[in-house]
XYZ file of N, CA and C in Angstrom:
684
model
N 4.257 -23.258 20.154
C 2.969 -23.020 19.481
C 3.165 -22.988 17.967
N 2.337 -23.752 17.253
C 2.394 -23.731 15.789
C 1.883 -22.385 15.300
N 2.415 -21.941 14.181
C 1.953 -20.649 13.690
C 0.500 -20.751 13.249
N -0.233 -19.692 13.498
C -1.670 -19.651 13.226
C -1.976 -18.495 12.294
N -2.650 -18.819 11.193
C -2.988 -17.789 10.216
C -4.000 -16.823 10.804
N -3.736 -15.523 10.663
C -4.636 -14.500 11.190
C -5.454 -13.815 10.102
N -4.834 -13.585 8.945
C -5.571 -12.896 7.886
C -4.668 -12.498 6.745
N -5.290 -12.091 5.671
C -4.578 -11.662 4.474
C -4.810 -10.168 4.290
N -3.719 -9.435 4.137
C -3.805 -7.986 3.959
C -3.183 -7.649 2.611
N -3.955 -7.046 1.729
C -3.497 -6.722 0.379
C -3.440 -5.205 0.228
N -2.340 -4.735 -0.346
C -2.214 -3.312 -0.680
C -1.937 -3.194 -2.169
N -2.537 -2.219 -2.818
C -2.165 -1.926 -4.189
C -2.190 -0.425 -4.413
N -1.375 -0.018 -5.362
C -1.318 1.384 -5.721
C -2.495 1.719 -6.642
N -3.027 2.911 -6.517
C -4.125 3.372 -7.372
C -3.712 3.358 -8.848
N -4.666 3.572 -9.725
C -4.390 3.598 -11.157
C -3.862 4.942 -11.643
N -3.485 4.981 -12.911
C -2.979 6.219 -13.512
C -4.006 7.336 -13.367
N -3.520 8.546 -13.135
C -4.386 9.659 -12.786
C -3.851 10.971 -13.341
N -4.730 11.940 -13.460
C -4.318 13.302 -13.829
C -4.173 14.177 -12.580
N -4.373 13.570 -11.402
C -4.249 14.291 -10.119
C -5.161 15.527 -10.084
N -6.417 15.319 -10.493
C -7.379 16.416 -10.462
C -8.060 16.529 -9.095
N -7.983 15.466 -8.310
C -8.682 15.379 -7.024
C -10.197 15.374 -7.189
N -10.678 15.078 -8.393
C -12.111 14.974 -8.664
C -12.426 13.505 -8.980
N -13.293 12.901 -8.186
C -13.634 11.490 -8.351
C -14.110 11.202 -9.774
N -13.665 10.104 -10.409
C -12.793 9.063 -9.876
C -11.305 9.353 -10.039
N -10.967 10.471 -10.684
C -9.571 10.889 -10.837
C -8.687 9.808 -11.434
N -9.218 9.077 -12.423
C -8.452 8.073 -13.144
C -8.529 8.358 -14.642
N -7.427 8.141 -15.330
C -7.455 8.211 -16.784
C -8.083 6.923 -17.320
N -8.335 6.885 -18.613
C -8.844 5.659 -19.229
C -7.869 4.510 -18.980
N -6.575 4.818 -19.113
C -5.549 3.803 -18.859
C -5.594 3.359 -17.399
N -5.841 4.317 -16.499
C -5.902 3.990 -15.079
C -7.041 3.045 -14.755
N -8.197 3.262 -15.377
C -9.348 2.376 -15.171
C -9.017 0.975 -15.676
N -8.377 0.895 -16.834
C -8.013 -0.411 -17.399
C -6.988 -1.118 -16.514
N -6.033 -0.367 -15.999
C -5.015 -0.956 -15.130
C -5.642 -1.564 -13.885
N -6.517 -0.812 -13.241
C -7.129 -1.285 -12.007
C -8.094 -2.438 -12.269
N -8.788 -2.409 -13.396
C -9.672 -3.530 -13.743
C -8.859 -4.819 -13.889
N -7.674 -4.724 -14.485
C -6.801 -5.900 -14.620
C -6.321 -6.366 -13.247
N -5.992 -5.415 -12.384
C -5.568 -5.776 -11.026
C -6.703 -6.487 -10.288
N -7.921 -5.984 -10.459
C -9.073 -6.593 -9.800
C -9.281 -8.034 -10.256
N -9.038 -8.293 -11.537
C -9.152 -9.673 -12.041
C -8.171 -10.586 -11.312
N -6.987 -10.074 -11.007
C -5.983 -10.868 -10.288
C -6.389 -11.125 -8.837
N -7.282 -10.289 -8.316
C -7.750 -10.455 -6.941
C -8.898 -11.461 -6.826
N -9.537 -11.780 -7.930
C -10.715 -12.653 -7.896
C -10.475 -13.998 -7.210
N -9.329 -14.666 -7.430
C -9.134 -15.968 -6.768
C -9.232 -15.918 -5.249
N -8.893 -14.789 -4.659
C -8.965 -14.687 -3.201
C -10.407 -14.801 -2.718
N -11.357 -14.396 -3.548
C -12.754 -14.443 -3.147
C -13.283 -15.869 -3.060
N -12.576 -16.813 -3.705
C -13.008 -18.198 -3.667
C -12.773 -18.831 -2.298
N -11.852 -18.247 -1.530
C -11.518 -18.810 -0.221
C -12.003 -17.947 0.930
N -11.801 -16.654 0.808
C -12.084 -15.765 1.937
C -13.556 -15.375 1.965
N -14.212 -15.723 3.069
C -15.635 -15.431 3.211
C -15.879 -13.988 3.630
N -14.855 -13.381 4.190
C -15.005 -12.033 4.717
C -14.006 -11.115 4.023
N -14.450 -10.457 2.963
C -13.594 -9.562 2.183
C -14.048 -8.122 2.436
N -13.070 -7.262 2.703
C -13.362 -5.851 2.945
C -12.473 -5.002 2.040
N -13.061 -4.033 1.353
C -12.279 -3.108 0.533
C -12.145 -1.791 1.287
N -10.887 -1.335 1.387
C -10.559 -0.128 2.149
C -9.754 0.789 1.239
N -10.055 2.080 1.254
C -9.351 3.012 0.365
C -8.895 4.246 1.130
N -7.791 4.785 0.660
C -7.415 6.134 1.058
C -8.547 7.072 0.650
N -8.799 8.141 1.403
C -9.869 9.063 1.024
C -9.576 9.920 -0.192
N -8.355 9.886 -0.717
C -8.030 10.674 -1.897
C -8.796 10.138 -3.106
N -9.215 11.038 -3.989
C -10.126 10.680 -5.082
C -9.596 9.557 -5.953
N -8.308 9.586 -6.286
C -7.755 8.551 -7.167
C -7.762 7.170 -6.521
N -7.677 7.123 -5.198
C -7.761 5.841 -4.497
C -9.211 5.379 -4.414
N -10.119 6.307 -4.105
C -11.536 5.945 -4.071
C -12.022 5.503 -5.444
N -11.562 6.198 -6.490
C -11.947 5.817 -7.841
C -11.455 4.436 -8.199
N -10.221 4.125 -7.798
C -9.660 2.794 -8.054
C -10.415 1.724 -7.273
N -10.753 2.030 -6.014
C -11.500 1.082 -5.194
C -12.877 0.800 -5.796
N -13.488 1.820 -6.376
C -14.803 1.639 -6.994
C -14.724 0.688 -8.193
N -13.639 0.787 -8.971
C -13.445 -0.134 -10.095
C -13.278 -1.563 -9.582
N -12.465 -1.722 -8.534
C -12.247 -3.052 -7.957
C -13.560 -3.640 -7.455
N -14.338 -2.827 -6.752
C -15.619 -3.300 -6.223
C -16.533 -3.776 -7.344
N -16.569 -3.036 -8.455
C -17.427 -3.412 -9.583
C -16.984 -4.731 -10.195
N -15.685 -4.878 -10.411
C -15.171 -6.102 -11.030
C -15.391 -7.312 -10.118
N -15.227 -7.113 -8.818
C -15.368 -8.218 -7.872
C -16.818 -8.492 -7.482
N -17.719 -7.596 -7.861
C -19.101 -7.760 -7.448
C -19.287 -7.491 -5.967
N -18.476 -6.611 -5.436
C -18.495 -6.268 -4.007
C -19.664 -5.334 -3.736
N -20.534 -5.709 -2.826
C -21.772 -4.953 -2.587
C -21.716 -4.066 -1.350
N -20.741 -4.277 -0.501
C -20.669 -3.500 0.731
C -20.070 -2.118 0.479
N -20.197 -1.259 1.448
C -19.637 0.081 1.339
C -18.118 0.019 1.447
N -17.446 0.770 0.600
C -15.987 0.853 0.679
C -15.619 1.701 1.887
N -14.756 1.166 2.717
C -14.339 1.893 3.904
C -13.206 2.860 3.560
N -13.235 4.024 4.157
C -12.179 5.004 3.937
C -11.257 5.045 5.149
N -9.955 5.088 4.877
C -8.966 5.066 5.943
C -7.942 6.178 5.713
N -8.045 7.285 6.462
C -7.130 8.421 6.279
C -5.665 8.070 6.493
N -5.396 7.065 7.325
C -4.007 6.715 7.641
C -3.223 6.261 6.421
N -3.904 5.725 5.408
C -3.182 5.225 4.232
C -3.274 6.184 3.046
N -3.620 7.443 3.320
C -3.620 8.428 2.238
C -2.183 8.775 1.841
N -2.033 9.410 0.688
C -0.712 9.810 0.215
C -0.112 10.889 1.092
N 1.121 11.255 0.777
C 1.808 12.293 1.540
C 1.021 13.597 1.497
N 0.908 14.249 2.620
C 0.145 15.488 2.729
C 0.963 16.654 2.156
N 0.359 17.395 1.237
C 1.030 18.526 0.595
C 0.958 19.758 1.509
N 2.095 20.387 1.738
C 2.144 21.574 2.589
C 2.195 22.864 1.762
N 2.818 22.795 0.597
C 2.899 23.947 -0.302
C 2.575 23.427 -1.697
N 1.347 23.623 -2.129
C 0.882 23.014 -3.380
C 1.663 23.505 -4.597
N 1.978 24.782 -4.648
C 2.703 25.319 -5.796
C 4.114 24.739 -5.876
N 4.806 24.706 -4.744
C 6.160 24.156 -4.724
C 6.145 22.645 -4.970
N 5.130 21.976 -4.453
C 5.011 20.535 -4.658
C 4.797 20.218 -6.135
N 3.974 21.037 -6.799
C 3.733 20.849 -8.231
C 5.028 21.052 -9.025
N 5.801 22.059 -8.646
C 7.070 22.319 -9.321
C 8.041 21.156 -9.122
N 8.070 20.612 -7.906
C 8.950 19.476 -7.609
C 8.519 18.251 -8.397
N 7.225 18.040 -8.473
C 6.654 16.923 -9.223
C 7.075 16.997 -10.689
N 6.875 18.152 -11.308
C 7.171 18.276 -12.728
C 8.671 18.313 -13.012
N 9.446 18.727 -12.050
C 10.905 18.681 -12.214
C 11.364 17.253 -12.472
N 10.814 16.308 -11.707
C 11.222 14.915 -11.878
C 10.523 14.257 -13.063
N 9.236 14.541 -13.231
C 8.493 13.930 -14.333
C 9.065 14.346 -15.687
N 9.492 15.609 -15.802
C 10.038 16.090 -17.076
C 11.411 15.513 -17.373
N 12.018 14.872 -16.375
C 13.341 14.267 -16.563
C 13.303 12.749 -16.407
N 12.236 12.155 -16.887
C 12.182 10.694 -16.830
C 10.824 10.123 -16.482
N 9.797 10.970 -16.458
C 8.436 10.486 -16.242
C 8.175 10.040 -14.812
N 7.088 9.272 -14.656
C 6.680 8.814 -13.336
C 7.742 7.916 -12.715
N 8.467 7.182 -13.547
C 9.526 6.337 -13.008
C 10.570 7.184 -12.287
N 10.977 8.281 -12.922
C 11.974 9.166 -12.317
C 11.440 9.778 -11.029
N 10.167 10.146 -11.034
C 9.556 10.709 -9.834
C 9.559 9.687 -8.702
N 9.208 8.441 -9.023
C 9.152 7.399 -8.007
C 10.527 7.151 -7.388
N 11.541 7.076 -8.220
C 12.900 6.853 -7.719
C 13.361 8.042 -6.880
N 13.060 9.250 -7.351
C 13.481 10.454 -6.638
C 12.832 10.555 -5.268
N 11.612 10.020 -5.140
C 10.906 10.132 -3.866
C 11.719 9.525 -2.727
N 12.417 8.454 -2.997
C 13.186 7.787 -1.945
C 14.568 8.350 -1.722
N 14.997 9.301 -2.566
C 16.383 9.785 -2.468
C 16.509 11.298 -2.330
N 15.625 12.052 -2.942
C 15.728 13.513 -2.913
C 15.400 14.023 -1.502
N 16.308 14.763 -0.869
C 16.078 15.230 0.504
C 14.880 16.155 0.647
N 14.404 16.741 -0.453
C 13.248 17.628 -0.369
C 11.955 16.882 -0.024
N 11.963 15.552 -0.193
C 10.803 14.762 0.205
C 10.876 14.346 1.669
N 11.922 14.783 2.328
C 12.093 14.434 3.735
C 12.177 15.650 4.645
N 12.522 16.809 4.110
C 12.751 17.957 4.986
C 11.465 18.590 5.516
N 10.316 18.220 4.952
C 9.036 18.665 5.484
C 8.599 20.054 5.080
N 9.338 20.715 4.224
C 8.983 22.078 3.843
C 7.844 22.123 2.821
N 7.859 21.177 1.897
C 6.889 21.172 0.805
C 5.848 20.079 0.971
N 6.288 18.947 1.491
C 5.442 17.761 1.552
C 5.741 17.024 2.850
N 4.773 16.294 3.342
C 4.957 15.500 4.556
C 6.199 14.616 4.420
N 7.113 14.613 5.387
C 8.339 13.821 5.274
C 8.039 12.348 5.019
N 8.804 11.745 4.125
C 8.550 10.342 3.777
C 8.680 9.432 4.997
N 9.564 9.773 5.949
C 9.697 8.963 7.162
C 8.415 9.005 7.986
N 7.720 10.138 7.971
C 6.462 10.252 8.698
C 5.355 9.462 8.004
N 5.371 9.443 6.670
C 4.386 8.654 5.922
C 4.583 7.174 6.227
N 5.838 6.734 6.238
C 6.156 5.337 6.564
C 5.696 5.000 7.983
N 5.963 5.896 8.919
C 5.549 5.682 10.307
C 4.031 5.570 10.405
N 3.351 6.397 9.667
C 1.887 6.378 9.634
C 1.369 5.036 9.117
N 1.992 4.555 8.054
C 1.598 3.269 7.480
C 1.826 2.126 8.469
N 3.010 2.079 9.078
C 3.316 0.993 10.003
C 2.416 1.047 11.238
N 2.026 2.253 11.636
C 1.073 2.378 12.728
C -0.271 1.762 12.361
N -0.682 1.970 11.118
C -1.936 1.376 10.652
C -1.826 -0.139 10.605
N -0.693 -0.655 10.106
C -0.494 -2.105 10.045
C -0.538 -2.706 11.448
N 0.055 -2.016 12.415
C 0.019 -2.490 13.801
C -1.421 -2.555 14.315
N -2.214 -1.546 13.982
C -3.613 -1.527 14.394
C -4.376 -2.689 13.773
N -4.089 -2.991 12.500
C -4.741 -4.111 11.835
C -4.421 -5.425 12.534
N -3.146 -5.619 12.876
C -2.733 -6.867 13.527
C -3.485 -7.045 14.847
N -3.599 -5.995 15.613
C -4.319 -6.088 16.887
C -5.786 -6.464 16.667
N -6.375 -5.916 15.617
C -7.768 -6.254 15.310
C -7.910 -7.717 14.907
N -6.916 -8.236 14.182
C -6.954 -9.636 13.769
C -6.897 -10.568 14.968
N -6.168 -10.181 15.997
C -6.113 -10.992 17.206
C -7.449 -10.970 17.950
N -8.114 -9.829 17.911
C -9.367 -9.674 18.645
C -10.520 -10.378 17.943
N -10.514 -10.376 16.601
C -11.636 -10.930 15.830
C -11.181 -12.024 14.863
N -10.753 -13.183 15.387
C -10.275 -14.260 14.510
C -11.400 -15.196 14.064
N -12.530 -14.633 13.655
C -13.714 -15.448 13.388
C -13.691 -16.128 12.025
N -13.724 -15.344 10.951
C -13.742 -15.890 9.599
C -12.420 -15.588 8.911
N -12.024 -16.408 7.936
C -10.859 -16.026 7.129
C -11.078 -14.627 6.550
N -10.172 -13.727 6.844
C -10.378 -12.319 6.528
C -9.397 -11.852 5.461
N -9.903 -11.152 4.471
C -9.074 -10.579 3.410
C -9.388 -9.091 3.316
N -8.393 -8.279 3.575
C -8.550 -6.824 3.549
C -7.813 -6.273 2.332
N -8.538 -5.685 1.402
C -7.964 -5.126 0.176
C -7.888 -3.610 0.322
N -6.675 -3.076 0.265
C -6.461 -1.640 0.448
C -5.995 -0.988 -0.841
N -6.545 0.174 -1.155
C -6.034 0.978 -2.265
C -5.331 2.184 -1.653
N -4.028 2.296 -1.929
C -3.236 3.350 -1.305
C -2.358 4.034 -2.357
N -1.237 4.571 -1.932
C -0.408 5.428 -2.771
C 1.053 4.980 -2.731
N 1.786 5.378 -3.754
C 3.197 4.991 -3.857
C 3.946 5.285 -2.569
N 3.849 6.519 -2.104
C 4.663 6.939 -0.963
C 4.279 6.221 0.322
N 3.085 5.648 0.354
C 2.634 4.954 1.551
C 3.131 3.516 1.613
N 3.347 2.882 0.459
C 3.634 1.441 0.464
C 4.902 1.027 -0.275
N 5.567 1.949 -0.971
C 6.730 1.552 -1.776
C 7.826 0.916 -0.939
N 7.994 1.412 0.303
C 9.120 0.979 1.130
C 9.043 -0.503 1.486
N 7.824 -1.075 1.481
C 7.694 -2.509 1.792
C 8.470 -3.333 0.773
N 8.191 -3.093 -0.504
C 8.831 -3.904 -1.541
C 10.264 -3.452 -1.797
N 10.537 -2.165 -1.629
C 11.891 -1.676 -1.866
C 12.880 -2.322 -0.906
N 12.492 -2.441 0.355
C 13.409 -3.008 1.350
C 13.379 -4.535 1.364
N 12.186 -5.139 1.349
C 12.098 -6.593 1.450
C 12.596 -7.308 0.198
N 12.369 -6.708 -0.961
C 12.749 -7.369 -2.211
C 14.021 -6.770 -2.823
N 14.668 -5.882 -2.073
C 15.954 -5.303 -2.491
C 15.917 -4.779 -3.921
N 14.929 -3.961 -4.209
C 14.805 -3.428 -5.564
C 16.024 -2.577 -5.912
N 16.558 -2.844 -7.083
C 17.698 -2.099 -7.608
C 17.194 -1.299 -8.797
N 17.105 0.007 -8.659
C 16.475 0.811 -9.694
C 17.342 1.015 -10.926
N 18.514 0.405 -10.943
C 19.280 0.353 -12.184
C 18.663 -0.686 -13.137
N 17.968 -1.658 -12.551
C 17.380 -2.718 -13.385
C 15.911 -3.007 -13.052
N 15.480 -2.704 -11.838
C 14.109 -2.989 -11.430
C 13.221 -1.750 -11.561
N 11.965 -1.994 -11.879
C 11.000 -0.899 -11.943
C 10.486 -0.584 -10.537
N 10.231 0.681 -10.241
C 9.587 1.017 -8.969
C 8.172 0.436 -8.922
N 7.570 0.457 -7.760
C 6.185 0.022 -7.606
C 5.296 0.777 -8.587
N 4.611 0.039 -9.444
C 3.839 0.666 -10.510
C 2.363 0.827 -10.165
N 1.653 1.565 -11.005
C 0.215 1.740 -10.837
C -0.483 0.376 -10.833
N -1.332 0.172 -9.859
C -2.122 -1.058 -9.795
C -1.373 -2.280 -9.323
N -0.094 -2.152 -9.001
C 0.658 -3.336 -8.559
C 0.206 -3.763 -7.173
N 0.247 -5.071 -6.957
C -0.349 -5.688 -5.779
C 0.726 -6.237 -4.843
N 0.548 -5.976 -3.556
C 1.392 -6.538 -2.503
C 0.485 -7.362 -1.597
N 0.789 -8.648 -1.449
C -0.044 -9.547 -0.645
C 0.727 -9.932 0.615
N 0.130 -9.680 1.774
C 0.787 -9.972 3.044
C -0.075 -10.940 3.851
N 0.457 -12.154 4.081
C -0.191 -13.116 4.972
C 0.382 -12.910 6.368
N -0.483 -12.877 7.364
C -0.062 -12.578 8.732
C -0.317 -13.791 9.624
N 0.716 -14.179 10.404
C 0.625 -15.363 11.248
C 0.978 -15.037 12.693
N 0.208 -15.604 13.602
C 0.538 -15.576 15.019
C 1.554 -16.686 15.272
N 2.707 -16.342 15.844
C 3.744 -17.346 16.103
C 4.015 -17.506 17.597
N 3.130 -16.968 18.415
C 3.239 -17.169 19.840
C 4.281 -16.324 20.539
N 4.791 -15.297 19.874
C 5.760 -14.383 20.477
C 5.047 -13.069 20.772
N 5.196 -12.590 21.975
C 4.496 -11.378 22.375
C 4.855 -10.191 21.485
N 3.844 -9.506 20.993
C 3.978 -8.283 20.189
C 4.631 -8.500 18.814
N 4.751 -9.756 18.389
C 5.405 -10.044 17.108
C 4.554 -11.018 16.297
N 4.394 -10.718 15.005
C 3.761 -11.657 14.083
C 4.722 -11.929 12.926
N 4.481 -13.034 12.256
C 5.278 -13.367 11.072
C 4.549 -12.890 9.829
N 5.308 -12.332 8.901
C 4.749 -11.872 7.637
C 5.280 -12.734 6.495
N 4.409 -13.009 5.552
C 4.788 -13.659 4.302
C 4.330 -12.710 3.203
N 5.270 -12.139 2.475
C 4.954 -11.051 1.546
C 5.211 -11.497 0.106
N 4.196 -11.327 -0.745
C 4.316 -11.708 -2.155
C 4.174 -10.470 -3.037
N 5.130 -10.352 -3.985
C 5.157 -9.211 -4.910
C 5.833 -9.663 -6.193
N 5.210 -9.379 -7.314
C 5.745 -9.774 -8.618
C 6.108 -11.266 -8.668
N 5.204 -12.085 -8.128
C 5.311 -13.541 -8.156
C 6.496 -14.069 -7.344
N 7.057 -13.240 -6.490
C 8.097 -13.688 -5.565
C 7.565 -13.563 -4.144
N 7.940 -14.516 -3.283
C 7.463 -14.499 -1.902
C 8.632 -14.470 -0.933
N 8.562 -13.538 -0.003
C 9.537 -13.445 1.083
C 8.869 -13.998 2.334
N 9.475 -15.016 2.941
C 8.914 -15.634 4.137
C 9.760 -15.299 5.368
N 9.119 -15.516 6.507
C 9.790 -15.351 7.803
C 10.334 -13.942 8.016
N 9.556 -12.948 7.619
C 9.819 -11.577 8.042
C 8.924 -11.316 9.251
N 9.431 -10.579 10.204
C 8.710 -10.411 11.461
C 8.358 -8.944 11.685
N 7.114 -8.745 12.108
C 6.626 -7.402 12.376
C 6.388 -7.245 13.870
N 7.152 -6.374 14.482
C 6.963 -6.033 15.888
C 5.903 -4.939 15.924
N 4.681 -5.311 16.251
C 3.600 -4.339 16.161
C 3.534 -3.429 17.379
N 4.401 -3.644 18.343
C 4.522 -2.694 19.443
C 5.499 -1.581 19.044
N 6.677 -1.983 18.545
C 7.674 -1.009 18.102
C 7.416 -0.539 16.676
N 6.495 -1.230 15.978
C 6.091 -0.874 14.614
C 7.276 -0.895 13.640
N 7.956 -2.046 13.624
C 9.083 -2.232 12.718
C 9.030 -3.620 12.110
N 9.368 -3.708 10.825
C 9.496 -4.979 10.126
C 10.953 -5.388 10.150
N 11.213 -6.630 10.556
C 12.607 -7.096 10.657
C 12.768 -8.416 9.909
């Protein structure tokens, strides 16, 4: 069986924020960042007749999605998806202290790098374990793939606004990011995933584009929820 295109799934990180949890929860710089990202998304609208914007329910993601909708002229309601929200905070005071510990020693870049290495982001005492956030994300991706098989009517483009901890692992592992020289996933950065049916049970092919580089022939087992 020849591979068959199922749909385009786009993820991007929200814009810069003060983490107030008050909509739109974006700084002026954050609004500008997301507006620029939205401009980069415009070409997709020339092909895809069925575009849907989906956001994490967190204010900074909803605020970013609202900017994208305005720039794209999107008239439909933005869908909210709890599965792609950021890591759930268990102890807000301790989480704030952990956040500022890393930010004060290298800014958001240091925080982003630390998220993947500091064991306190995995032990579950202060914040939802990063492995659980990853599992949550892959579960959502599996659900999307199943929906694409059920409703293959129009070319479909799903634009998601999510969070660093929810999507960083895609580019970190697939693109072998080396944080001695590469920047972590930044605010407003876009990950484009084309999904193909290749006739193998419970498996689809992924084509992932990030920073103008494309990784082809990666396979997602949506039953076991693993990218290989």
